[in-house]
Amino acid sequence: MTARFFLAALFVVGGTNHFLSPEVYLSIMPPALPWPRELLLMSGAAEILGGLGILPRFSRRAAGWGLIALLIAVFPANVEAVSKGMVVAGHSVPEWLLWVRLPLQLPLLWLVYWSCCKRA
C-alpha cells in the first residue's frame, strides 16, 4: 500500500508539472514525434489519471498497465534528455543524473507492476 501511495504521488506531481512547466518537457521531446505540445499534455494527463487510478482497487490493474505503457512510451524522451541536456527551473540537470535516470526506469516499471498489476 505504501508503494502505491508513493507511486500515486510521483505520477500525479509529475503529470501536474507537465502543465505547470511544459517547456522542460518540450525541450526533451524527440524531434521525430509530431504534435509535441499535444503529446506532452496527453502524457501529463495520463500520468495524473494513472496515479489516481492506482489507488482504488477497481481501477488499479488497468491504471497500472497504463502507467507501464506510459513509462515505456516516454523512455525516448529520457534518452533525448541525455543527448541534448535538460534544464529545470533555469538550472542544467547534471549529465550523470540524466544517465542514472535511464536504468531507474526498470525498477520503477517493476514497482508499478508489483504493486498494481500482480497484487491488485
Coordinates of C-alpha atoms in Angstrom, one line a residue:
M1 CA 0.0 0.0 0.0
T2 CA 2.8 2.4 0.8
A3 CA 4.3 1.7 -2.7
R4 CA 1.0 2.7 -4.3
F5 CA 0.8 5.9 -2.4
F6 CA 4.4 6.7 -3.3
L7 CA 3.7 5.9 -7.0
A8 CA 0.4 7.9 -7.0
A9 CA 2.2 11.0 -5.6
L10 CA 5.1 10.6 -8.0
F11 CA 2.8 10.3 -11.1
V12 CA 0.3 13.0 -10.0
V13 CA 3.1 15.5 -9.2
G14 CA 5.0 14.6 -12.4
G15 CA 1.9 14.9 -14.5
T16 CA 0.9 18.2 -13.0
N17 CA 4.3 19.5 -13.7
H18 CA 3.7 18.8 -17.4
F19 CA 1.1 21.6 -17.2
L20 CA 3.0 23.9 -14.9
S21 CA 6.4 23.7 -16.7
P22 CA 5.8 22.4 -20.2
E23 CA 9.0 23.9 -21.5
V24 CA 11.0 21.4 -19.5
Y25 CA 9.3 18.5 -21.2
L26 CA 9.1 20.1 -24.7
S27 CA 12.9 20.6 -24.6
I28 CA 13.4 16.8 -24.4
M29 CA 10.7 15.7 -26.8
P30 CA 12.2 13.7 -29.6
P31 CA 12.1 15.8 -32.8
A32 CA 10.7 12.9 -34.9
L33 CA 7.4 13.0 -32.9
P34 CA 4.5 15.1 -34.3
W35 CA 2.5 17.5 -32.2
P36 CA 4.9 17.8 -29.3
R37 CA 2.7 20.1 -27.2
E38 CA -0.4 17.8 -27.6
L39 CA 1.7 14.7 -26.7
L40 CA 3.1 16.5 -23.7
L41 CA -0.4 17.4 -22.4
M42 CA -1.7 13.9 -23.1
S43 CA 1.2 12.3 -21.3
G44 CA 0.7 14.7 -18.3
A45 CA -3.0 13.9 -18.1
A46 CA -2.2 10.2 -18.4
E47 CA 0.3 10.4 -15.5
I48 CA -2.3 12.2 -13.3
L49 CA -5.1 9.8 -14.2
G50 CA -2.9 6.8 -13.8
G51 CA -1.6 8.0 -10.5
L52 CA -5.1 8.5 -9.2
G53 CA -6.3 5.3 -10.8
I54 CA -3.9 3.0 -8.9
L55 CA -5.4 4.0 -5.6
P56 CA -8.9 2.4 -5.8
R57 CA -9.0 -1.4 -6.1
F58 CA -11.5 -1.4 -9.1
S59 CA -9.2 0.6 -11.4
R60 CA -5.7 -0.4 -10.0
R61 CA -4.8 -3.1 -12.5
A62 CA -5.9 -1.1 -15.6
A63 CA -4.2 2.1 -14.3
G64 CA -1.0 0.1 -13.5
W65 CA -0.8 -1.3 -17.0
G66 CA -1.5 2.1 -18.4
L67 CA 1.4 3.6 -16.4
I68 CA 3.7 0.8 -17.6
A69 CA 2.8 1.6 -21.2
L70 CA 3.3 5.3 -20.4
L71 CA 6.8 4.7 -18.9
I72 CA 7.8 2.7 -22.0
A73 CA 6.3 5.4 -24.3
V74 CA 8.2 8.3 -22.7
F75 CA 11.6 6.5 -22.5
P76 CA 12.7 8.0 -25.8
A77 CA 12.3 11.5 -24.2
N78 CA 14.7 10.3 -21.4
V79 CA 17.2 9.3 -24.0
E80 CA 16.7 12.6 -25.7
A81 CA 17.4 14.4 -22.4
V82 CA 20.8 12.5 -22.2
S83 CA 21.7 13.5 -25.7
K84 CA 20.6 17.2 -25.6
G85 CA 20.7 18.0 -21.9
M86 CA 17.8 19.2 -19.7
V87 CA 17.1 22.4 -17.9
V88 CA 14.8 22.6 -14.9
A89 CA 14.0 25.9 -13.2
G90 CA 16.8 27.6 -15.1
H91 CA 19.4 25.0 -13.9
S92 CA 21.0 22.4 -16.1
V93 CA 20.4 18.9 -14.8
P94 CA 23.8 17.2 -14.3
E95 CA 24.6 14.8 -17.1
W96 CA 25.3 12.0 -14.6
L97 CA 21.8 12.3 -13.2
L98 CA 20.3 12.0 -16.7
W99 CA 22.3 8.8 -17.2
V100 CA 21.2 7.4 -13.8
R101 CA 17.6 8.1 -14.7
L102 CA 17.6 5.7 -17.6
P103 CA 18.2 2.5 -15.8
L104 CA 16.0 3.7 -12.9
Q105 CA 13.1 3.2 -15.2
L106 CA 13.4 -0.6 -14.8
P107 CA 12.8 -0.6 -11.0
L108 CA 10.0 1.9 -11.5
L109 CA 8.4 -0.4 -14.1
W110 CA 8.8 -3.3 -11.7
L111 CA 7.3 -1.4 -8.8
V112 CA 4.2 -0.4 -10.8
Y113 CA 3.8 -4.0 -11.9
W114 CA 4.3 -5.5 -8.5
S115 CA 2.1 -3.1 -6.6
C116 CA -0.7 -2.5 -9.1
C117 CA -0.8 -5.4 -11.6
K118 CA 0.5 -8.5 -9.9
R119 CA -1.0 -7.9 -6.5
A120 CA -4.1 -5.9 -7.5

